[in-house]
Coordinates of N, CA and C in Angstrom, one line a residue:
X1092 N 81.8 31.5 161.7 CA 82.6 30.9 160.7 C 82.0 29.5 160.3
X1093 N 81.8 29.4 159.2 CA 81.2 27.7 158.3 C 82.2 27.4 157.7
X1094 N 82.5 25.9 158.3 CA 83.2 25.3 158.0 C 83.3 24.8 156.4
X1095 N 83.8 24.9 155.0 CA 83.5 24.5 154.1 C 84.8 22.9 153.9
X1096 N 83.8 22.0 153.3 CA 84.4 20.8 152.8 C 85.7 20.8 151.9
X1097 N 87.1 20.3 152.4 CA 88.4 21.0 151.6 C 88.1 20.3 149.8
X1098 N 86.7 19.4 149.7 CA 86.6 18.6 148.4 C 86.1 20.0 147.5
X1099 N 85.1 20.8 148.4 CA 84.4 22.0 147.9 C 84.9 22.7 147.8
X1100 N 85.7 22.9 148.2 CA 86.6 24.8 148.7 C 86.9 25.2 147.1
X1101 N 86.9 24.5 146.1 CA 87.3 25.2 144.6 C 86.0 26.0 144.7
X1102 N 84.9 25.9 145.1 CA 83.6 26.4 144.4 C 83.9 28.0 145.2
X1103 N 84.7 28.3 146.4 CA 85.2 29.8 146.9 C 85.7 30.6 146.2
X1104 N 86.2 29.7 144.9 CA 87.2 30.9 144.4 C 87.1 31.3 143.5
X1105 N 87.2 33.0 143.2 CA 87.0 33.8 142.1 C 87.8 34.9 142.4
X1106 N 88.6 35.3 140.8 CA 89.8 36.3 140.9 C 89.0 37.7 141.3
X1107 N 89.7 39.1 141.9 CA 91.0 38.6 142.2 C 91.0 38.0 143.6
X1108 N 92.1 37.9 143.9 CA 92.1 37.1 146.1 C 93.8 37.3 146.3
X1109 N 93.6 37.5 147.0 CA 94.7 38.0 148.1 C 95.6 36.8 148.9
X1110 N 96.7 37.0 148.5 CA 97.6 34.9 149.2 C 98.6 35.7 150.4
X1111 N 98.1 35.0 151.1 CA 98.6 35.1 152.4 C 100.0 34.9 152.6
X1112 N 101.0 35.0 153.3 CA 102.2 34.3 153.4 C 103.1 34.5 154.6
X1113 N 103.7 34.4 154.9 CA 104.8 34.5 156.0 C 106.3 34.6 155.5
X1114 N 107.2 35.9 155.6 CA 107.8 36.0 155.3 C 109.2 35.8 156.6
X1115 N 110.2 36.2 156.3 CA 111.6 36.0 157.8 C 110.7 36.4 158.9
X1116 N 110.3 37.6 158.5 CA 110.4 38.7 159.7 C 109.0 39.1 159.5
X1117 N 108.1 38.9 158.9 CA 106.6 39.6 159.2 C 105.8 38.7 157.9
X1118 N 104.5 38.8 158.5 CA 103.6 38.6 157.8 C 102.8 39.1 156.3
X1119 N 102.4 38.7 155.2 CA 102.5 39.6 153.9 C 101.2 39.0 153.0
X1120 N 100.9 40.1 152.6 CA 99.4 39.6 152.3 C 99.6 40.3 150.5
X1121 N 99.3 39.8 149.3 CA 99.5 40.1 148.0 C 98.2 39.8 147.6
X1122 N 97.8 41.3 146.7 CA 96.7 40.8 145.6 C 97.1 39.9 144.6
X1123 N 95.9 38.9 143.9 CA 96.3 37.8 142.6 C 95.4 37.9 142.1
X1124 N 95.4 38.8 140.3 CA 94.8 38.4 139.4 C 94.2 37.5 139.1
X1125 N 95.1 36.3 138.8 CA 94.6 35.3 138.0 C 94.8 34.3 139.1
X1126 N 94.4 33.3 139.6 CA 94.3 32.3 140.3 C 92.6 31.0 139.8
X1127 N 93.3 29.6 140.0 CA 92.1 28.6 139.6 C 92.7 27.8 140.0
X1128 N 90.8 27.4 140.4 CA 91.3 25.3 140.9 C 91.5 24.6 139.4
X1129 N 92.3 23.4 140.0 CA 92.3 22.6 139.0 C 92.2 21.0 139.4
X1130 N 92.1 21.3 140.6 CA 91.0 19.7 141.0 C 90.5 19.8 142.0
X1131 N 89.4 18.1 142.4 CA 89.1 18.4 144.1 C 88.7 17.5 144.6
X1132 N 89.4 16.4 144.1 CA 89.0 15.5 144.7 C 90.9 14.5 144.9
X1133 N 90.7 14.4 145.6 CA 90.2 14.1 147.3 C 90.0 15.3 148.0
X1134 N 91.2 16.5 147.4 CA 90.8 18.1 148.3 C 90.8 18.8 146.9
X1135 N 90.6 20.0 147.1 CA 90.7 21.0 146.5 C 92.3 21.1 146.2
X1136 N 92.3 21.4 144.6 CA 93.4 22.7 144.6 C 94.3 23.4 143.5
X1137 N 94.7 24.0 143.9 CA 94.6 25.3 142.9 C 95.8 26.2 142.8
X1138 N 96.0 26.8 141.7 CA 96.9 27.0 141.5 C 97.3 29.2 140.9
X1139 N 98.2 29.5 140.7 CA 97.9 31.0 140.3 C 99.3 31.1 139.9
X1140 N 99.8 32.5 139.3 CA 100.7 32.8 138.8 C 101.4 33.6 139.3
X1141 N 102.7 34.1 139.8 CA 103.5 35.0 140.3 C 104.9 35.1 139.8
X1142 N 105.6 36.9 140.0 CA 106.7 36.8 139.4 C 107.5 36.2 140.4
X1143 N 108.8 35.9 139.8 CA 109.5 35.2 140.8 C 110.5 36.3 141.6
X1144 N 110.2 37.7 141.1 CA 110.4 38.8 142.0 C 110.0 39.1 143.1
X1145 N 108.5 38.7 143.0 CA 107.8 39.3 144.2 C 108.1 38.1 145.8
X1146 N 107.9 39.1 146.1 CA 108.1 38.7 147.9 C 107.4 37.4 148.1
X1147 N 106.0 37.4 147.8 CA 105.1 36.2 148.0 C 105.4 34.8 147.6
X1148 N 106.5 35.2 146.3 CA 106.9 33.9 145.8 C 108.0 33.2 146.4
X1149 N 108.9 34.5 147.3 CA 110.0 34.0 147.9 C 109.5 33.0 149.3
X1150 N 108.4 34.1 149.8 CA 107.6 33.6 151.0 C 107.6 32.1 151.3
X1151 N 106.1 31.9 149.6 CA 105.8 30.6 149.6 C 107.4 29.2 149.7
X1152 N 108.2 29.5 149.0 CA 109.5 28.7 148.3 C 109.8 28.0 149.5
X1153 N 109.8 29.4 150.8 CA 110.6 29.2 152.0 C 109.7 28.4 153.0
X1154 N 108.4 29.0 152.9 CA 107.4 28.3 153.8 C 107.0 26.9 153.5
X1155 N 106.9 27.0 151.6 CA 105.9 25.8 151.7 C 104.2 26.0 152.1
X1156 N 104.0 27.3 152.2 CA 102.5 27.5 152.2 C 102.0 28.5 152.2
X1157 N 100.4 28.5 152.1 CA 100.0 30.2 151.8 C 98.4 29.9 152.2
X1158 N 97.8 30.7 152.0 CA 96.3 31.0 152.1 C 95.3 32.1 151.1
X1159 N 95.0 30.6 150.3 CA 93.8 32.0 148.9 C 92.7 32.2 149.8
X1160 N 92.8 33.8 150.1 CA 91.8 34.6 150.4 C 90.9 35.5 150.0
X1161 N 89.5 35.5 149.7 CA 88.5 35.6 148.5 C 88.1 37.2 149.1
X1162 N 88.4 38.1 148.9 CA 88.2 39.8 149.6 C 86.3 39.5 149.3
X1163 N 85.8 40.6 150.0 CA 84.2 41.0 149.9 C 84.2 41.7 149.1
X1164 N 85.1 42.8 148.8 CA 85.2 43.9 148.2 C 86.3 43.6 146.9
X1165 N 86.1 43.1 145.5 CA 87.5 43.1 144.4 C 88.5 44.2 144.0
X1166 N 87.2 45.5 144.7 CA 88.1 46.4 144.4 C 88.3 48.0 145.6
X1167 N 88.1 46.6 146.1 CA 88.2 47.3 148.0 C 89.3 48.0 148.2
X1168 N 89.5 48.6 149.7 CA 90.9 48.8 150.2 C 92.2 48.0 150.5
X1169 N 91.7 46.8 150.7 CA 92.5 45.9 151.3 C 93.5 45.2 150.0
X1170 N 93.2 45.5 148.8 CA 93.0 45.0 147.8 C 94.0 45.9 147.1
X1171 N 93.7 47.5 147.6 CA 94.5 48.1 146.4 C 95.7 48.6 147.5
X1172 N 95.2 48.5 148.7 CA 96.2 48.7 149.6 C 97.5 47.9 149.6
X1173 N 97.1 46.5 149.9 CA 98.1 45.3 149.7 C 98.8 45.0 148.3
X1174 N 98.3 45.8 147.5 CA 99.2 45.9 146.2 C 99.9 47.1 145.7
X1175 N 99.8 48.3 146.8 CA 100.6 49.3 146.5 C 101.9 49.5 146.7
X1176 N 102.5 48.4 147.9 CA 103.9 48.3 148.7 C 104.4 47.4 148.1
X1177 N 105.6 46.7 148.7 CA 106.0 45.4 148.6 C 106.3 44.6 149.6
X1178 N 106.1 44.0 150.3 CA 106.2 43.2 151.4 C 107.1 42.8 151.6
X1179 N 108.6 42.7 150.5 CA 109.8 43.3 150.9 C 110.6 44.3 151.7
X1180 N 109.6 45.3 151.7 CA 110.2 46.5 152.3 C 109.5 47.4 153.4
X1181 N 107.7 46.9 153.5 CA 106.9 46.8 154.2 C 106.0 46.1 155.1
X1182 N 105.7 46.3 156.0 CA 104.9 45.8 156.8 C 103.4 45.9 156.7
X1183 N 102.9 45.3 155.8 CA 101.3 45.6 155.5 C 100.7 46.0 156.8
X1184 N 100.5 44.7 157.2 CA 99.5 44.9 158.3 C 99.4 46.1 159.2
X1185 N 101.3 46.7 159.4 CA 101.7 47.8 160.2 C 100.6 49.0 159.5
X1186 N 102.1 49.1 158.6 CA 101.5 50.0 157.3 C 99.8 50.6 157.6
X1187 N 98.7 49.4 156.9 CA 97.7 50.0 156.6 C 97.1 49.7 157.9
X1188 N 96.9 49.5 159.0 CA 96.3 49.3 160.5 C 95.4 48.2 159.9
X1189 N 95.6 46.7 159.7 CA 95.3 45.7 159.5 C 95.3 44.8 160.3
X1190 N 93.7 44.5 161.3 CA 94.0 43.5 161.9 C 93.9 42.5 161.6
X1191 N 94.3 41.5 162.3 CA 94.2 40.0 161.8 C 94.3 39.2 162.8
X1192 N 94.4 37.7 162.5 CA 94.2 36.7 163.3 C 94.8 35.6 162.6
X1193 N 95.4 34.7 163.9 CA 96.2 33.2 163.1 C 95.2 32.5 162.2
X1194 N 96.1 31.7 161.1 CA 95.5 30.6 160.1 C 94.9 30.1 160.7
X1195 N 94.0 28.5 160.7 CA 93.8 27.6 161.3 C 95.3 26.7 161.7
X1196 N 95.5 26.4 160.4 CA 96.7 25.3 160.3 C 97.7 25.6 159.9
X1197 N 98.1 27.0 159.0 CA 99.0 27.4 158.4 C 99.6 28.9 159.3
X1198 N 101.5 28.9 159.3 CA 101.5 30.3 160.0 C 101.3 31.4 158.8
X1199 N 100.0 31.6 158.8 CA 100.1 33.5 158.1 C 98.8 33.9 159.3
X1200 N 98.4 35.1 158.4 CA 97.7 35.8 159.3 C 96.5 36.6 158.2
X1201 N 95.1 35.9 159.3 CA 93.9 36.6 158.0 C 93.6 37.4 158.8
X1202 N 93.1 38.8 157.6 CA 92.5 39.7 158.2 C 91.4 39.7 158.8
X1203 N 91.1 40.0 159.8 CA 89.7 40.0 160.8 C 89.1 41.2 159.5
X1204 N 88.4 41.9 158.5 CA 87.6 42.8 158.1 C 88.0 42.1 156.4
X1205 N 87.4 42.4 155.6 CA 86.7 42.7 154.1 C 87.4 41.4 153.4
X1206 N 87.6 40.3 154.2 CA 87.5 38.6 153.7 C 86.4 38.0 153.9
X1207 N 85.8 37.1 152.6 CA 84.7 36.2 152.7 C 85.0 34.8 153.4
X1208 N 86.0 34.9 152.4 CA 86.3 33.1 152.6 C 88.3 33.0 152.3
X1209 N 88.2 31.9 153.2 CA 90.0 31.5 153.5 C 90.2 30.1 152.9
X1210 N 91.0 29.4 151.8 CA 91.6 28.8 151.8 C 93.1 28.3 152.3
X1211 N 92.9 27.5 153.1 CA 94.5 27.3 153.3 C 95.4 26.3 152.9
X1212 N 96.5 26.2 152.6 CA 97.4 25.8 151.2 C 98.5 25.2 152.0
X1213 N 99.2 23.9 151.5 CA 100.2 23.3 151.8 C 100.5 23.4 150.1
X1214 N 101.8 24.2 149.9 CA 102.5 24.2 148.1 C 102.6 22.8 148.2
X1215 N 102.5 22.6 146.7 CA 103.2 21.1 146.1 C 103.9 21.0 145.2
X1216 N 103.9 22.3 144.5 CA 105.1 22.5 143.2 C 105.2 24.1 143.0
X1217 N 106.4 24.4 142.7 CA 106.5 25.9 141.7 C 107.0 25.6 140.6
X1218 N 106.4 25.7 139.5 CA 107.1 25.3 137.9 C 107.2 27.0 137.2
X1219 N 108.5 27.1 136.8 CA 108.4 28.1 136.1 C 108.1 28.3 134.8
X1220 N 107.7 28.9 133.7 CA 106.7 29.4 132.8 C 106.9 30.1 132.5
X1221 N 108.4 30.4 131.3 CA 108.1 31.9 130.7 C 108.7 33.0 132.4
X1222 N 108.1 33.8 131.9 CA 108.7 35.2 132.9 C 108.0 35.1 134.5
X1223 N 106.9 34.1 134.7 CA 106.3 33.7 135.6 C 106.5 32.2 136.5
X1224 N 106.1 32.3 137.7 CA 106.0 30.8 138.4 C 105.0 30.5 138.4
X1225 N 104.2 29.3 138.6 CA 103.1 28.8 138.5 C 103.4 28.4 139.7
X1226 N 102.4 28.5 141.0 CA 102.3 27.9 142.5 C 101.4 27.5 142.7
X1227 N 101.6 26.1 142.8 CA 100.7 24.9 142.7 C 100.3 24.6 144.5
X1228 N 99.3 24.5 145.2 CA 98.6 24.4 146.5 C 97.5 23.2 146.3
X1229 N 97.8 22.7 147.5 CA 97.0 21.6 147.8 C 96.1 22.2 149.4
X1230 N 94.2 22.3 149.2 CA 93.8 22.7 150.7 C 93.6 21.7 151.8
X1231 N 93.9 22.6 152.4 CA 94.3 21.8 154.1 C 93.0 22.1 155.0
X1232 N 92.3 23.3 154.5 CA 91.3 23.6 155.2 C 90.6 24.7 154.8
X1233 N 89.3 24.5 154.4 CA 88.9 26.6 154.0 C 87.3 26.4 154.8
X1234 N 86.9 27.6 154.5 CA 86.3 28.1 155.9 C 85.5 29.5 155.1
X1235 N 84.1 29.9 155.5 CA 84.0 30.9 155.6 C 83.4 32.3 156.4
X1236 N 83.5 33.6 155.9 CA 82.9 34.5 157.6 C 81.3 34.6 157.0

């Protein structure tokens, strides 16, 4: 694992990537189209769009944090896998035999297989927008395999 600089960690990211979260009762991994930094100094950070349906958004509201995770594969398994259920009603990791391993600093859970690189996120805002939330993340630490 190389440790990347949380001022650099914008230069990790390119759509789509996968946001980690922690939900009541289990851990929940969602694909994200659109996601971008929008600064980086003093740290990185960055921001993406979600409905305010989906589970990830409830996650984040409740946790207060997440982790942008950059897949090897854009149009991998892990990728179309984690966007076929809802992490409302399933258990990914169960579900698809997904192992994983703790954050550094945040509680979610990265997959041990077909992630490059981990951002990890303390939210700072959700602004809503039209039919969407905007979820605003400040990094705490990214990293990559």
């Amino acid at each position: 694992m190389k440790e990347i600089d949380v001022e650099e960690a914008y230069k990790l990211i390119k759509s789509p990537v996968i946001i980690a979260t922690k939900g009541k009762s289990s851990y929940d991994l969602t694909p994200i189209g659109w996601v971008m930094p929008y600064d980086y100094e003093p740290v990185t950070k960055a921001l993406f769009a979600s409905s305010p349906e989906h589970q990830a958004d409830a996650n984040i509201r409740r946790s207060k944090e997440f982790a942008i995770l950059i897949p090897k594969d854009a149009a991998g398994a892990l990728v179309e896998n984690t966007g076929s259920v809802s992490g409302a009603t399933v258990d990914k990791f169960e579900k698809f035999d997904i192992k994983a391993h703790k954050a550094k600093k945040i509680d979610v859970m990265i997959p041990d297989d077909e992630i490059s690189a981990v951002i990890e996120c303390k939210m700072t805002k959700v602004q809503a927008e039209g039919s969407v939330d905007l979820i605003f993340g400040s990094a705490l630490c990214a990293y990559e395999f």
